[in-house]
Structure formats: structure tokens, C-alpha cells
XYZ file of C-alpha atoms in Angstrom:
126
model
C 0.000 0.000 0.000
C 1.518 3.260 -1.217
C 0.218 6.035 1.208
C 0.507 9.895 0.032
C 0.481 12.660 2.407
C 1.223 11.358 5.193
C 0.547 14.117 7.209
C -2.814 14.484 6.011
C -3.686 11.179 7.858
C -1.246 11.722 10.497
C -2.562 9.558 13.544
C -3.510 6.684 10.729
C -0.212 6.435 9.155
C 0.912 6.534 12.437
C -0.961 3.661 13.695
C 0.191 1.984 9.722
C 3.787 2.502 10.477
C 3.510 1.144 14.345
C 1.501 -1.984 12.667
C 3.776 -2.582 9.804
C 6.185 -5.710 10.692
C 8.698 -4.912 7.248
C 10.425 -1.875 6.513
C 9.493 1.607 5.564
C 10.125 2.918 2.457
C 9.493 6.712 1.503
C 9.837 8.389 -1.401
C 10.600 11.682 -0.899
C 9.343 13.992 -4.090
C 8.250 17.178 -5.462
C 4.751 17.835 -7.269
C 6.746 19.772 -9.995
C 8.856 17.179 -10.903
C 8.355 15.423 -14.204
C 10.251 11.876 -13.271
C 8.596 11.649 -9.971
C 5.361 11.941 -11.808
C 6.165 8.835 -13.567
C 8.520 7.051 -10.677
C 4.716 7.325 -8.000
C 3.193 4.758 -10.270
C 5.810 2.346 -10.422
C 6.313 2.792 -6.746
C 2.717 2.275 -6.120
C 2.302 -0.985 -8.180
C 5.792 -2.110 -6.121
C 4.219 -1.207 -3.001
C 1.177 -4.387 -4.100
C 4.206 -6.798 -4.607
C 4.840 -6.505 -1.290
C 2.133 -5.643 1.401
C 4.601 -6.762 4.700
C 5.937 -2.984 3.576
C 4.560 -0.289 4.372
C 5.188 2.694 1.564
C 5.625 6.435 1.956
C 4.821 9.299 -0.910
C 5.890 12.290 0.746
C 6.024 15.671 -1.313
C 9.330 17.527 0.199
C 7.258 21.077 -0.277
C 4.306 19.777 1.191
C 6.028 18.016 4.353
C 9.279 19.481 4.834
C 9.315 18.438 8.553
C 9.476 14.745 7.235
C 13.046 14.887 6.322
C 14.030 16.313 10.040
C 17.182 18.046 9.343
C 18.187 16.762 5.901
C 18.017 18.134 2.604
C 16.776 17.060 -0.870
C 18.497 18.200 -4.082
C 18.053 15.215 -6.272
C 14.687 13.245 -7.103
C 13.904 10.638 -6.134
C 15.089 10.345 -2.515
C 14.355 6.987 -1.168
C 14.669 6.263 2.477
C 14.396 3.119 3.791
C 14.529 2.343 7.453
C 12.558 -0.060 10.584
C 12.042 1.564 13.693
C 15.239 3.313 14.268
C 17.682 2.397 11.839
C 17.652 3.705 8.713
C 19.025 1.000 5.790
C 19.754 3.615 2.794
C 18.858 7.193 2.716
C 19.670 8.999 -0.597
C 18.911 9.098 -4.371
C 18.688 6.511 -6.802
C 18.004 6.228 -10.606
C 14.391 5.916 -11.346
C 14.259 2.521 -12.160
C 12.006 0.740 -9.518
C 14.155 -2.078 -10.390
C 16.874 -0.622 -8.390
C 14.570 -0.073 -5.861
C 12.640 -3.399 -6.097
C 16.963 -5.265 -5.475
C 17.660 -3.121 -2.508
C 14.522 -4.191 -0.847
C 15.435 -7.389 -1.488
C 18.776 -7.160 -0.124
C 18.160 -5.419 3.335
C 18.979 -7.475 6.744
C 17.855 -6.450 9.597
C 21.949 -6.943 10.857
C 23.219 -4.544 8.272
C 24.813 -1.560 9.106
C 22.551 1.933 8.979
C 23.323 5.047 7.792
C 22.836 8.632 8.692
C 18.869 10.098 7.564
C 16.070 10.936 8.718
C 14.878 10.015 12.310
C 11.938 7.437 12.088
C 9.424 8.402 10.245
C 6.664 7.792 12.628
C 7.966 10.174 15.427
C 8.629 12.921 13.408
C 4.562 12.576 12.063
C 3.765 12.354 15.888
C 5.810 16.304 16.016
C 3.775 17.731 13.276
């Protein structure tokens, strides 16, 4: 399920995130931009192929509190992160293939990397 706006919903993505038992994966995008346009579908029909995800289209202008202290200067910007950790945080080619392997490839023992703080307490602060 790919859910846009979070902060529209706030308290149900919330209770979505808190629910979700795979990772969290948020694209973070601009309404202006041409490739997201076409990157939200494919990233909608990924987020069907795998429902134990939960899926994150969050428009940078819109929700600029989403990103806590980071910046976006390339589209898209994928974070990807459970609970606390964050597993990637940066941008990729718009290929949901890319996307789609790097799922695929995340263990829960890897190493994280510096982003945003989790997603769902930063909706809780808005």
C-alpha cells in the first residue's frame, strides 16, 4: 500500500507505520517534478508486490518536517529504514528495479546510515 500525504492522515499512518512488521520505504518527491510523476506509479504498483511494507509518498514542499534536518536536491530520494535504523537514505536512478533489489537485499543486521529520524515520530511532532 503506497500512502501519500502522510501528514494528512497523520494519527492513521501513524498507527500503519507502528503496525507494519517490514520496513518503511518513503519516497521523498516534489509535485513539480516530471520523473517523480512517472517514478509514483511504479512505486505504487511495487508497493502491491509486497504488502509486509509499508510505503511512503511524501512531497518535500508539502512536508518538509518529514526529512528532520536533511536536505533534498536530487529526485527521487528513497529512504528506507525499521524503527530506528535507517538501511539507505539517498537518491537513486528511477528505475524501480533498483529499488525493487535493494529491498530485497536489506537485513535487519546490516549496518545503517545517517537520515532521517523514524518516520513515525517525526509525524507524531507535526
Amino acid at each position: 500500500m503506497l500512502i501519500q500525504n502522510p501528514t494528512h492522515k497523520a494519527e492513521q499512518t501513524i498507527a500503519t507505520l507502528a503496525n507494519t512488521e517490514g520496513l518503511t520505504i518513503a519516497c521523498y518527491c516534489a509535485q513539480w517534478c516530471d520523473t517523480c510523476g512517472g517514478y509514483k506509479h511504479d512505486l505504487a504498483q511495487l508497493s502491491e508486490h509486497y504488502p509486509q511494507h509499508c510505503f511512503l509518498w511524501i512531497d518535500i514542499e508539502d512536508d518538509p518536517d518529514l526529512l528532520d534536518d536533511f536536505d533534498v536536491e536530487n529526485f527521487p530520494t528513497l529512504l528506507i529504514q525499521k524503527d530506528d535504523k535507517n538501511y539507505f537514505f539517498g537518491t537513486m536512478l528511477p528505475h524501480i528495479s533498483h529499488l525493487e533489489r535493494l529491498i530485497q537485499r536489506v537485513q535487519p543486521d546490516d549496518r545503517g546510515v545517517e537520515g532521517p529520524a523514524n518516520l513515525a515520530e517525526l509525524l507524531a511532532e507535526v
